Coordinates of C-alpha atoms and ligand atoms in Angstrom, one line a residue:
X1 CA 190.2 63.6 124.2
X2 CA 189.3 61.4 127.1
X3 CA 186.8 61.8 129.9
X4 CA 187.3 59.8 133.1
X5 CA 184.6 59.5 135.8
X6 CA 186.6 60.2 139.0
X7 CA 183.4 59.7 141.1
X8 CA 179.7 59.1 140.4
X9 CA 178.3 59.1 144.0
X10 CA 176.9 61.7 146.4
X11 CA 176.9 62.8 150.0
X12 CA 173.1 62.6 149.8
X13 CA 172.4 59.4 151.8
X14 CA 176.2 58.7 151.9
X15 CA 176.8 55.0 151.6
X16 CA 178.1 53.6 154.9
X17 CA 178.7 50.0 155.7
X18 CA 176.5 50.4 158.8
X19 CA 173.6 51.1 156.4
X20 CA 173.6 47.4 155.6
X21 CA 171.6 47.9 152.3
X22 CA 172.4 45.7 149.3
X23 CA 174.2 48.6 147.6
X24 CA 176.4 49.5 150.6
X25 CA 177.4 45.9 151.1
X26 CA 177.6 45.0 147.3
X27 CA 180.8 43.2 146.1
X28 CA 180.3 44.8 142.7
X29 CA 183.0 47.6 142.3
X30 CA 180.5 49.6 140.3
X31 CA 178.4 50.0 143.4
X32 CA 181.3 51.7 145.2
X33 CA 181.0 55.4 144.4
X34 CA 183.2 58.4 145.4
X35 CA 181.7 61.9 145.2
X36 CA 180.9 63.0 141.6
X37 CA 183.6 64.5 139.5
X38 CA 185.1 64.0 136.0
X39 CA 188.5 64.7 134.4
X40 CA 188.8 65.8 130.8
X41 CA 192.2 64.8 129.4
X42 CA 192.8 67.0 126.3
X43 CA 195.7 68.6 124.5
X44 CA 194.9 71.5 126.8
X45 CA 195.9 69.3 129.7
X46 CA 194.0 67.6 132.6
X47 CA 190.9 69.6 133.5
X48 CA 189.0 68.4 136.5
X49 CA 185.4 69.3 137.2
X50 CA 184.8 69.8 140.9
X51 CA 187.3 69.0 143.7
X52 CA 185.3 66.6 145.9
X53 CA 186.2 65.5 149.4
X54 CA 187.6 62.4 147.6
X55 CA 189.8 64.5 145.2
X56 CA 193.1 63.4 146.7
X57 CA 192.3 59.7 146.4
X58 CA 190.8 60.2 142.9
X59 CA 194.0 61.8 141.7
X60 CA 196.0 58.9 143.2
X61 CA 193.7 56.2 141.8
X62 CA 193.9 57.6 138.3
X63 CA 197.6 58.3 138.6
X64 CA 197.2 62.0 137.6
X65 CA 200.6 63.5 137.3
X66 CA 199.7 67.1 136.4
X67 CA 196.6 69.3 136.6
X68 CA 196.0 72.3 134.3
X69 CA 192.6 73.6 135.5
X70 CA 189.6 73.0 137.7
X71 CA 186.0 73.9 136.8
X72 CA 183.5 74.3 139.6
X73 CA 179.9 73.4 139.1
X74 CA 178.7 74.9 142.4
X75 CA 179.9 75.5 145.9
X76 CA 178.2 72.7 147.8
X77 CA 180.7 70.9 150.1
X78 CA 180.7 67.6 148.1
X79 CA 182.0 69.6 145.1
X80 CA 184.7 71.8 146.6
X81 CA 185.9 70.3 149.9
X82 CA 189.0 68.7 148.4
X83 CA 190.4 71.9 146.9
X84 CA 193.2 72.2 149.5
X85 CA 194.9 69.2 147.9
X86 CA 195.6 71.0 144.7
X87 CA 198.7 72.1 146.6
X88 CA 200.5 68.9 145.6
X89 CA 200.2 70.0 142.0
X90 CA 201.3 73.6 142.9
X91 CA 204.4 72.1 144.5
X92 CA 205.4 70.0 141.5
X93 CA 204.3 72.4 138.8
X94 CA 205.6 75.5 140.6
X95 CA 202.6 77.5 139.6
X96 CA 199.1 78.4 140.8
X97 CA 196.1 76.4 139.4
X98 CA 193.4 78.2 137.5
X99 CA 190.0 77.5 139.1
X100 CA 187.0 78.6 137.0
X101 CA 183.9 79.4 139.0
X102 CA 180.9 81.8 139.1
X103 CA 181.2 84.9 141.2
X104 CA 178.9 83.3 143.7
X105 CA 181.0 80.1 144.0
X106 CA 184.1 82.2 144.3
X107 CA 182.7 84.0 147.3
X108 CA 182.1 80.6 149.0
X109 CA 185.6 79.3 148.0
X110 CA 187.2 82.5 149.5
X111 CA 185.3 81.9 152.8
X112 CA 185.9 78.1 153.0
X113 CA 189.6 78.4 152.1
X114 CA 190.2 81.9 153.6
X115 CA 193.9 81.0 154.4
X116 CA 194.6 80.6 150.7
X117 CA 193.5 84.2 150.1
X118 CA 195.0 85.9 153.1
X119 CA 197.4 88.8 152.7
X120 CA 200.1 86.9 154.6
X121 CA 200.2 83.4 153.1
X122 CA 201.6 80.6 155.1
X123 CA 204.1 78.5 153.0
X124 CA 202.6 75.4 151.5
X125 CA 199.0 76.5 151.2
X126 CA 197.1 75.9 147.9
X127 CA 197.8 78.5 145.2
X128 CA 194.5 79.2 143.6
X129 CA 194.0 81.6 140.6
X130 CA 190.3 82.3 140.4
X131 CA 188.8 82.8 136.9
X132 CA 185.2 84.0 136.5
X133 CA 182.5 81.9 134.7
X134 CA 179.8 84.2 133.3
X135 CA 177.4 83.5 130.4
X136 CA 179.8 83.3 127.6
X137 CA 181.9 80.3 126.4
X138 CA 185.4 80.5 127.8
X139 CA 188.8 79.3 126.8
X140 CA 190.8 76.9 129.0
X141 CA 194.3 76.5 127.5
X142 CA 192.7 76.6 124.0
X143 CA 189.8 74.3 124.8
X144 CA 186.4 76.1 124.4
X145 CA 184.0 75.4 127.3
X146 CA 180.3 76.5 127.1
X147 CA 178.7 77.1 130.5
X148 CA 175.1 75.9 130.9
X149 CA 173.1 77.5 133.6
X150 CA 170.9 74.9 135.5
X151 CA 169.0 75.0 138.7
X152 CA 169.6 72.8 141.8
X153 CA 166.3 73.7 143.6
X154 CA 167.0 77.4 144.2
X155 CA 170.8 77.3 143.7
X156 CA 172.3 78.1 140.3
X157 CA 174.7 75.4 139.1
X158 CA 177.0 75.4 136.0
X159 CA 176.9 72.5 133.6
X160 CA 179.7 72.3 131.0
X161 CA 179.8 71.5 127.3
X162 CA 183.0 70.7 125.5
X163 CA 182.5 69.9 121.8
X164 CA 179.8 67.2 121.7
X165 CA 180.1 66.2 125.4
X166 CA 177.9 67.8 128.1
X167 CA 178.3 67.3 131.9
X168 CA 175.5 68.3 134.2
X169 CA 175.4 67.4 137.9
X170 CA 173.2 68.6 140.7
X171 CA 170.2 69.9 138.8
X172 CA 166.5 69.4 138.8
X173 CA 165.5 72.1 136.3
X174 CA 167.0 73.4 133.1
X175 CA 165.4 76.5 131.4
X176 CA 164.4 76.1 127.7
X177 CA 167.2 78.4 126.4
X178 CA 169.8 76.5 128.4
X179 CA 168.5 73.2 127.0
X180 CA 169.3 74.5 123.5
X181 CA 172.9 74.7 124.5
X182 CA 172.9 71.0 125.2
X183 CA 171.1 70.0 122.0
X184 CA 173.4 68.3 119.5
X185 CA 175.6 66.7 122.1
X186 CA 176.5 63.1 121.4
X187 CA 177.1 62.3 125.0
X188 CA 175.2 63.9 128.0
X189 CA 176.0 63.2 131.6
X190 CA 173.1 63.9 134.0
X191 CA 172.5 63.5 137.7
X192 CA 170.0 60.9 138.7
X193 CA 169.9 60.6 142.5
X194 CA 167.4 57.8 143.0
X195 CA 164.0 56.6 141.8
X196 CA 161.9 58.7 144.3
X197 CA 161.5 62.4 143.6
X198 CA 163.9 64.8 145.3
X199 CA 163.8 68.5 145.9
X200 CA 167.0 69.4 144.2
X201 CA 168.1 66.5 141.9
X202 CA 166.6 64.8 138.9
X203 CA 165.4 61.3 139.7
X204 CA 165.9 58.4 137.4
X205 CA 162.7 58.9 135.4
X206 CA 163.3 62.6 135.0
X207 CA 166.8 62.1 133.8
X208 CA 165.8 59.5 131.2
X209 CA 163.0 61.8 130.0
X210 CA 165.3 64.7 129.6
X211 CA 167.9 62.7 127.6
X212 CA 165.0 61.6 125.3
X213 CA 163.6 65.1 125.0
X214 CA 167.0 66.5 123.9
X215 CA 167.6 63.5 121.5
X216 CA 171.1 62.8 122.9
X217 CA 172.2 59.4 121.6
X218 CA 174.1 58.4 124.7
X219 CA 173.3 59.5 128.2
X220 CA 175.3 58.6 131.3
X221 CA 173.8 59.0 134.8
X222 CA 175.9 60.2 137.7
X223 CA 175.6 61.6 141.3
X224 CA 173.9 58.3 142.2
X225 CA 172.7 57.5 145.7
X226 CA 172.7 54.1 147.2
X227 CA 169.0 54.5 147.2
X228 CA 168.9 54.0 143.4
X229 CA 169.7 50.3 143.7
X230 CA 172.3 47.9 142.4
X231 CA 174.2 48.9 139.3
X232 CA 173.5 45.5 137.7
X233 CA 169.8 45.6 138.4
X234 CA 169.1 49.2 137.5
X235 CA 171.1 48.8 134.3
X236 CA 168.7 46.2 133.1
X237 CA 165.8 48.7 133.5
X238 CA 167.3 51.4 131.4
X239 CA 166.3 52.2 127.8
X240 CA 168.9 51.8 125.0
X241 CA 171.3 54.8 124.9
X242 CA 171.1 55.3 128.7
X243 CA 173.6 53.8 131.1
X244 CA 174.8 54.3 134.7
X245 CA 178.2 55.7 134.9
X246 CA 180.6 54.2 137.5
X247 CA 183.9 55.3 139.1
X248 CA 186.8 54.8 136.7
X249 CA 184.7 54.6 133.5
X250 CA 186.4 56.4 130.7
X251 CA 185.1 57.6 127.4
X252 CA 186.6 58.9 124.2
X253 CA 185.0 62.2 123.3
Ligands
ZN1 ZN1 174.8 70.2 145.3
ZN2 ZN1 176.3 67.2 144.9

């Protein structure tokens, strides 16, 4: 099974060239980050976590020819805004796409993409088949996925564990019983927005400390703001077993 980082960036302090900072003007490709998302390529098919505003370009860049399912971490715009573009896969696959989300996230998706849920459906709209994520592990085409409930300030967010791989974005608190669901992972992806503290995201220090506490041998950091600094420089400061993810990075899991 393979995991590909489709994006490792954030809308928080969106990098814009006018910013002029060393990250926004860096020539290093690893400093150019689309919004955070990953794709798991498994015998169960291609499973994308979050449809970001960059989803269409992410699918083109990675030459993704088919899409079997989407898992949604939470309903913030930078994680769902690209959902309309699943219609290209609907068209070629001639079927709806299963989108797994909590009941709360489903409510937002139905509001944001109301036309896809209308009684009269205009031809060519995205065909979404909503599936509910609750507390229990769930089966996506034969792949067992364990949901992990984390907190993004006051907003519940879902992290996902597949075998020994765990992906958690947009969190700054994880309850002890949910941490137990992460324990034993060989690879853990965590959000690390910047060095300064933030109200709803782990900062670099907090993410490193959590990886250590859970004794995960390899931690990758994602949802990185330009405020964190240059990939090259920050990488030198990280302890062994912790690395910054970057767009296009792929891992065997
Ligand atoms: Zn968020
Ligand atoms: Zn986010």
